[in-house]
Coordinates of N, CA and C in Angstrom, one line a residue:
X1 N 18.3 33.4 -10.1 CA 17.4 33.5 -9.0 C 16.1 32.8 -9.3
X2 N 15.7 33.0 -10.7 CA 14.2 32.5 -10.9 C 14.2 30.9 -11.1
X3 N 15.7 30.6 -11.4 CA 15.4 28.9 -11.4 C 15.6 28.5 -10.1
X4 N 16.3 29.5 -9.7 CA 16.4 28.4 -8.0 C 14.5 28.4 -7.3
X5 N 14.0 29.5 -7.5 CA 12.3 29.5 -7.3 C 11.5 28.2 -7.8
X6 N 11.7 28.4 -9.2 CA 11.1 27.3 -9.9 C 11.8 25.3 -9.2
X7 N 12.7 25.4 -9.1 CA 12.9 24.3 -8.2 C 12.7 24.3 -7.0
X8 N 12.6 25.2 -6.5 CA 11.7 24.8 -4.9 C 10.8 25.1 -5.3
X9 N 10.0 25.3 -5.5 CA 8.3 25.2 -5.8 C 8.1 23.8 -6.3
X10 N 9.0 23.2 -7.5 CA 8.9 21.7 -7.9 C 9.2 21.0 -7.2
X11 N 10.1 21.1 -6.2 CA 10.7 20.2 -4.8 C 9.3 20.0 -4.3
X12 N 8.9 21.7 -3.8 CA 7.2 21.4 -3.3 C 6.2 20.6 -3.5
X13 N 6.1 20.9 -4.4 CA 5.1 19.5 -5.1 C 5.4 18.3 -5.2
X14 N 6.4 18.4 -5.2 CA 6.9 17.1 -5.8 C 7.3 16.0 -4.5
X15 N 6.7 16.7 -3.0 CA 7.1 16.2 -1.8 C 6.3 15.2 -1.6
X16 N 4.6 15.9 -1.6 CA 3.4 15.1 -1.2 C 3.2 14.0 -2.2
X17 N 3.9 13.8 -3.6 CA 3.6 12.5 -4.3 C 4.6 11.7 -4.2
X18 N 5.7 12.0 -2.9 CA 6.8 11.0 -2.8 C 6.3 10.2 -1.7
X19 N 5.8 11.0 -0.6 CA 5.1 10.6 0.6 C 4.2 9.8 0.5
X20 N 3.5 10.2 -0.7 CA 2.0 9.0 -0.5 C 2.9 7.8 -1.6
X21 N 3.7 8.1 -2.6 CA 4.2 6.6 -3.1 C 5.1 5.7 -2.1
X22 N 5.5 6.6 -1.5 CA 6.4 6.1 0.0 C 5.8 4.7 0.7
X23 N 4.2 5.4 1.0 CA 3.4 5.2 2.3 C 2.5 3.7 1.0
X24 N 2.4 4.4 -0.2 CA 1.8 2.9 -0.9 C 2.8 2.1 -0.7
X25 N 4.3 2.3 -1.3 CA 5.2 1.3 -0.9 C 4.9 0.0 0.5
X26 N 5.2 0.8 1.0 CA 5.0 0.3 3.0 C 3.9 -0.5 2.7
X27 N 2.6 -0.4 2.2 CA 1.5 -1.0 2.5 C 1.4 -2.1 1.4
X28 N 2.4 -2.4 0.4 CA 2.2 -3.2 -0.4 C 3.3 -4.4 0.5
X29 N 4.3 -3.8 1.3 CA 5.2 -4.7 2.3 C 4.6 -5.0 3.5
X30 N 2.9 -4.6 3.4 CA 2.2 -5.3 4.5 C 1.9 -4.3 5.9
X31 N 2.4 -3.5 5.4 CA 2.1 -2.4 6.8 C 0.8 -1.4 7.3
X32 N 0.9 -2.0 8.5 CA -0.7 -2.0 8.8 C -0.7 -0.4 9.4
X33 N -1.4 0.7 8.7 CA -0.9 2.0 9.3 C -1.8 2.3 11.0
X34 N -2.9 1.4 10.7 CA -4.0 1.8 12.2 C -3.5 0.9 13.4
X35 N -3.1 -0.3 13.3 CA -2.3 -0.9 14.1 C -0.4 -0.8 14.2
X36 N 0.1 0.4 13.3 CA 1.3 0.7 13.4 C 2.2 -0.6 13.5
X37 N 1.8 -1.6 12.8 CA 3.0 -2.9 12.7 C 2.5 -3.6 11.1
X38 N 3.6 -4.3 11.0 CA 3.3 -5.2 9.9 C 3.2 -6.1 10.5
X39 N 1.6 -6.9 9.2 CA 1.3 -7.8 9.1 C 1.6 -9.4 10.1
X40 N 2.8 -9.5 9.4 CA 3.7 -10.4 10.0 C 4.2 -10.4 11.3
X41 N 4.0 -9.0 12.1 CA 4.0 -8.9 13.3 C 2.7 -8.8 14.2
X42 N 1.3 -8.4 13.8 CA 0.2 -8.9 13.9 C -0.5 -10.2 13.7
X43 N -0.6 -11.1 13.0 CA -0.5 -12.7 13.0 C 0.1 -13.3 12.6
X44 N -0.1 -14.7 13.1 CA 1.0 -15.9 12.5 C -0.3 -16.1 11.2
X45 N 0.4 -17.1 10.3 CA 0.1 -17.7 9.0 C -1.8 -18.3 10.0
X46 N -1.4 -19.5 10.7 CA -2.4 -19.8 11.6 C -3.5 -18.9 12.3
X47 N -2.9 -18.0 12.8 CA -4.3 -17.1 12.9 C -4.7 -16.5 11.7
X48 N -4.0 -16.0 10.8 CA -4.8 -15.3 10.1 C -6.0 -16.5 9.0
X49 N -5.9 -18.2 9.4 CA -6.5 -19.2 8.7 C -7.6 -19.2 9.9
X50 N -7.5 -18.4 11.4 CA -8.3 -19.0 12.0 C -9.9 -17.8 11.7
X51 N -9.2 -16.3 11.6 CA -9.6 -15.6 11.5 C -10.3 -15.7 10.2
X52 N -9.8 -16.2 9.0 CA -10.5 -16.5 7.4 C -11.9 -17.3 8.3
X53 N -11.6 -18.7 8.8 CA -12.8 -19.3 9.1 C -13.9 -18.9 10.2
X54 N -13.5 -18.2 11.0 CA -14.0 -17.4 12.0 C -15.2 -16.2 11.0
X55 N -14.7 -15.7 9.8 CA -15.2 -15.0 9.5 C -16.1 -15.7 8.2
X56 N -15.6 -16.8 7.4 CA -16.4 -18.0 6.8 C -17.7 -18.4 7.6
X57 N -17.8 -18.6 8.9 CA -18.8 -19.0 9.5 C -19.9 -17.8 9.7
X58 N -19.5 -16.9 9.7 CA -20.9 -15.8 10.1 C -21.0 -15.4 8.6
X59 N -20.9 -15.7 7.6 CA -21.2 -15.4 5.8 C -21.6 -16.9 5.0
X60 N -21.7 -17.9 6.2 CA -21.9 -19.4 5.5 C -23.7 -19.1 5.5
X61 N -24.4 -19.1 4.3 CA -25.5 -19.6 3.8 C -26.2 -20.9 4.8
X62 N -27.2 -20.5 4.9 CA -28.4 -21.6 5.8 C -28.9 -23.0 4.7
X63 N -29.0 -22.7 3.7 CA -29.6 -23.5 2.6 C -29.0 -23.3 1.5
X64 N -29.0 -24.3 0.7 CA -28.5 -24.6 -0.7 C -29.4 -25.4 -1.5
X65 N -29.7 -24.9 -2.8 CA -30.7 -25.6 -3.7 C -29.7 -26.2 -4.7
X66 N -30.6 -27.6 -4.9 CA -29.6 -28.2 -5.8 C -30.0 -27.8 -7.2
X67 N -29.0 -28.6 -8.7 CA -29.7 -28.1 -9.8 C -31.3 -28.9 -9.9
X68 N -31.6 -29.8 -9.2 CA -33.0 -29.9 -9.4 C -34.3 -29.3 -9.1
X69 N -33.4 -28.1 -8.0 CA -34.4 -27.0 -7.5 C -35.0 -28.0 -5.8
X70 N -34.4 -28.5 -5.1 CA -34.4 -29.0 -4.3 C -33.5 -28.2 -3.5
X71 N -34.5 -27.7 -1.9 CA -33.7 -27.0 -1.1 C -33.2 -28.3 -0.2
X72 N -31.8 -28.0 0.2 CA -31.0 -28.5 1.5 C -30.6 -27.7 2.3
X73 N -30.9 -28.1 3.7 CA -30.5 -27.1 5.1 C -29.2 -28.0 5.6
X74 N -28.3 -26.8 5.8 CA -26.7 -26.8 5.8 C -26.7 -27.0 7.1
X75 N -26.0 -27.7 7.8 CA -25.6 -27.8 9.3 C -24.5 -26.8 9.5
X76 N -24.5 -25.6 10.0 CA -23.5 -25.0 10.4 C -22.7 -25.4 11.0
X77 N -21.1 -24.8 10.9 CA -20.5 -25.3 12.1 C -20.6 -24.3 13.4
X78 N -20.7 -25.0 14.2 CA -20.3 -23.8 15.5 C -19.5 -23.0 15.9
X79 N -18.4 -23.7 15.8 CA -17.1 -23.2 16.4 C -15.5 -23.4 15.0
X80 N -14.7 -22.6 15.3 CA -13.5 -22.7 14.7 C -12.8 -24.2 14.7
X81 N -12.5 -24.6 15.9 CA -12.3 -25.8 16.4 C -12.4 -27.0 15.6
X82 N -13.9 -27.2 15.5 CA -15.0 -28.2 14.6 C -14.7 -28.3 13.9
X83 N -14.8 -26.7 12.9 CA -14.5 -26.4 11.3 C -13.1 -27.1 10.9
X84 N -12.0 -26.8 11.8 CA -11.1 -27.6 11.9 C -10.6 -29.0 12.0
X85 N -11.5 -29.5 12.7 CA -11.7 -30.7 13.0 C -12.2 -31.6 11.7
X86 N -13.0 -31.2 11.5 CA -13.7 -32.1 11.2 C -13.1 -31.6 9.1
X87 N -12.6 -30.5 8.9 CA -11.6 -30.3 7.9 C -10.2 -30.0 7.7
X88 N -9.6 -31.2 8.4 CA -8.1 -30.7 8.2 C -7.6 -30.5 7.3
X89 N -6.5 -29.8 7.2 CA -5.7 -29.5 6.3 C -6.6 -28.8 4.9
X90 N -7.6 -27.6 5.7 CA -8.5 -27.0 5.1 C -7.9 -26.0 4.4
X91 N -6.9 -25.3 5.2 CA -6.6 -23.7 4.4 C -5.2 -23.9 4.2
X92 N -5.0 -22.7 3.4 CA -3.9 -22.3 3.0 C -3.7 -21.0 3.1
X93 N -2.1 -20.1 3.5 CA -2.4 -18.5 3.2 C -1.7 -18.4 1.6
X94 N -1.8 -17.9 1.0 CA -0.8 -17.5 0.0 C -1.2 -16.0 -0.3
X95 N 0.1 -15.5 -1.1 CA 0.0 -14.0 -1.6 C -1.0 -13.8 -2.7
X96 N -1.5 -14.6 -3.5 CA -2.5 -14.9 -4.8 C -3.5 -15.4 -5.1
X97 N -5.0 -14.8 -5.5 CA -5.7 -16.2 -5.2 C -5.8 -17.2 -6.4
X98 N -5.0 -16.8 -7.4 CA -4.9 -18.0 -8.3 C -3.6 -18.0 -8.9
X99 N -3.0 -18.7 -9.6 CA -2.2 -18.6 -10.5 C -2.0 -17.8 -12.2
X100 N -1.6 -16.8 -11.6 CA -1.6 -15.4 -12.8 C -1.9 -14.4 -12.1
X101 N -3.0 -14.5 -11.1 CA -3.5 -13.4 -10.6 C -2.9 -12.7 -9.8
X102 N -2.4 -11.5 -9.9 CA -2.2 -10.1 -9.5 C -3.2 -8.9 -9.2
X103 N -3.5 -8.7 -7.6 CA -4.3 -7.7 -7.4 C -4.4 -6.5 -8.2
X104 N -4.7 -5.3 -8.6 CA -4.1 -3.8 -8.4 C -3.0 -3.6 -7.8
X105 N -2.1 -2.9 -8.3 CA -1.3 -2.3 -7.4 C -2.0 -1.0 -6.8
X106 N -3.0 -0.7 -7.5 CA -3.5 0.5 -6.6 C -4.2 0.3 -5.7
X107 N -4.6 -1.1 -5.5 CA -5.4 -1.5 -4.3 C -4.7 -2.2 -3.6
X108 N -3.8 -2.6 -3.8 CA -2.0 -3.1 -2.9 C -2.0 -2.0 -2.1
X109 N -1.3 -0.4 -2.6 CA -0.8 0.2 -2.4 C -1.7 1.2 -0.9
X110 N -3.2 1.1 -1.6 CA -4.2 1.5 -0.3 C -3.8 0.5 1.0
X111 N -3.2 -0.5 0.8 CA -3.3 -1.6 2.0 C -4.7 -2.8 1.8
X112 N -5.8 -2.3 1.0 CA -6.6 -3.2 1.1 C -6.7 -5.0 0.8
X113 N -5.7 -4.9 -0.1 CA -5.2 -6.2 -0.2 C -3.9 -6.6 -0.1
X114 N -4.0 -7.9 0.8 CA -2.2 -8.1 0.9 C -2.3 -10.0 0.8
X115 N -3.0 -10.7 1.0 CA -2.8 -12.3 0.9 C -4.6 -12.8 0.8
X116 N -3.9 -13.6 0.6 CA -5.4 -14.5 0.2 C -5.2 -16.2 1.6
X117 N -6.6 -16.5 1.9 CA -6.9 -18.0 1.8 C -7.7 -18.5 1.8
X118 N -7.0 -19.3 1.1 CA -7.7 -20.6 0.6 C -8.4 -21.4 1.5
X119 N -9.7 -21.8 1.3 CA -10.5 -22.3 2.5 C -11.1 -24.1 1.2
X120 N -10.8 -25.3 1.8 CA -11.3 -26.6 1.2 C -12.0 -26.7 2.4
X121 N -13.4 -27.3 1.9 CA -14.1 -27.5 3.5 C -15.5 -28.1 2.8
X122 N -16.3 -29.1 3.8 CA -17.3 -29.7 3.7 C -18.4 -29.4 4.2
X123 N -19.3 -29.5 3.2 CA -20.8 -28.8 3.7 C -21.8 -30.3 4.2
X124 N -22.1 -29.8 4.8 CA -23.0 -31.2 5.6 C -24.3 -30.9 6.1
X125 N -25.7 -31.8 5.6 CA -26.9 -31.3 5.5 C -27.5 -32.1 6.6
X126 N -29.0 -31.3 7.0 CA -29.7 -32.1 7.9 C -30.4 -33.0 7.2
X127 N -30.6 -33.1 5.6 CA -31.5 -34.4 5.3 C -30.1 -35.2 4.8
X128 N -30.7 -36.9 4.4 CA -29.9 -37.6 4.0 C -29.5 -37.3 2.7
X129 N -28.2 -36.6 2.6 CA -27.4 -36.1 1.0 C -26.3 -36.5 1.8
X130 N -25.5 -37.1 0.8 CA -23.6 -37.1 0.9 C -22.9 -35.5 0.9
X131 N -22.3 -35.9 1.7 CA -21.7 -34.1 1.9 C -21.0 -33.8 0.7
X132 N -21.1 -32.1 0.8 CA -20.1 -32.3 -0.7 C -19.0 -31.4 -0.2
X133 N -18.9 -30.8 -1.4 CA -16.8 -30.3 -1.1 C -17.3 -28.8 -1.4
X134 N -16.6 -28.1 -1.2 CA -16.8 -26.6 -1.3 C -15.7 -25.6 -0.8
X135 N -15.1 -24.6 -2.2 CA -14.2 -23.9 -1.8 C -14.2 -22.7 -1.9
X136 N -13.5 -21.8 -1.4 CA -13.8 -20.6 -1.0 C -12.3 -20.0 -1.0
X137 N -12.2 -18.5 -1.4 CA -11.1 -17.9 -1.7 C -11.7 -16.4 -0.4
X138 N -10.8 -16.4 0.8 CA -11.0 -15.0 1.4 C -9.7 -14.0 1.1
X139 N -10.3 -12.5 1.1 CA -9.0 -12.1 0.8 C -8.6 -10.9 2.0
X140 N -7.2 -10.9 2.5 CA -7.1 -9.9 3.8 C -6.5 -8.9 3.7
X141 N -6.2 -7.7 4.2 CA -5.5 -6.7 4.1 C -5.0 -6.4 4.6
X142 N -4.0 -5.5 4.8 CA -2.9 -5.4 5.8 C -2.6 -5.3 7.2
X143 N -3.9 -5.3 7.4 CA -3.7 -5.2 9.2 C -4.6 -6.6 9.2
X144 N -5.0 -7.1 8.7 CA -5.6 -8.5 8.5 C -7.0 -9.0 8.6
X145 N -7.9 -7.7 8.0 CA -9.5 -7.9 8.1 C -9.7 -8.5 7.0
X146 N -10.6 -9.2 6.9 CA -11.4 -10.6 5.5 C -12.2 -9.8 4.8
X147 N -12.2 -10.2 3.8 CA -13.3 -10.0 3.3 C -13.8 -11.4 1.9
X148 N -14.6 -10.8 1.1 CA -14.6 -12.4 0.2 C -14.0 -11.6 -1.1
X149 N -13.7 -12.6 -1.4 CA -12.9 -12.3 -2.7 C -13.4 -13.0 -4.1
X150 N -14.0 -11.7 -5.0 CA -14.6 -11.8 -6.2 C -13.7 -10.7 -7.1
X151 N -13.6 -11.6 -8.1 CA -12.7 -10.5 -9.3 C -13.5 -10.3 -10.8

């Protein structure tokens, strides 16, 4: 009688740490628990590059000083569109933001991270400078909010 106790009391316990490895599982396959869908069923590859740039433009810097300590004022872009335009074949989505790199699994497993993109894109000043190149790594989470991505 006392082991059959002792195993349901360990069943007990042992419920709530199946549940939440369960529920990290789910969220490392992308599942978005506040919007109740996966990823893949909340955006295409494309929106979630429109949404990276969408959210690139309200975190894009006004000025840039060069190494000679010379400020340059950045011409914003306006619109998604433009950014597009005038940078094709700017992003990329992939699951990594570099090659080797592996998030956390314990930060997988919260949902916080699930893909990266890659943003190639051109900065363009109001004085006479040749534009330059400039890249940027955003990283999204499972329901597909940005954020920037520093490791």
């Amino acid at each position: 009688m006392r082991k059959v106790k002792k195993r349901y009391y360990f069943m007990l316990l042992l419920l709530p740490f199946l549940y939440m490895e369960f529920k990290g599982f789910v969220n490392v396959l992308g599942y978005c628990e506040k919007k109740d869908a996966n990823i893949s069923q909340l955006y295409s590859e494309q929106e979630l590059i429109d949404r990276a740039i969408k959210f690139l433009l309200t975190i894009s810097p006004s000025t840039q000083v060069t190494v000679e300590g010379r400020r340059l004022h950045i011409i914003p872009y306006k619109t998604v569109e433009e950014f597009k335009k005038i940078n094709p074949n700017c992003c990329s989505v992939e699951r990594t933001a570099h090659e080797g790199f592996t998030q956390y699994l314990s930060i997988r497993k919260q949902g916080k991270s699930y893909g990266y993109v890659h943003i190639a894109y051109l900065l363009n000043y109001e004085e006479d400078v040749e534009p330059s190149k400039f890249g940027l790594i955003l990283e999204f989470d499972t329901c597909g909010e940005m954020s920037y991505f520093s490791q």
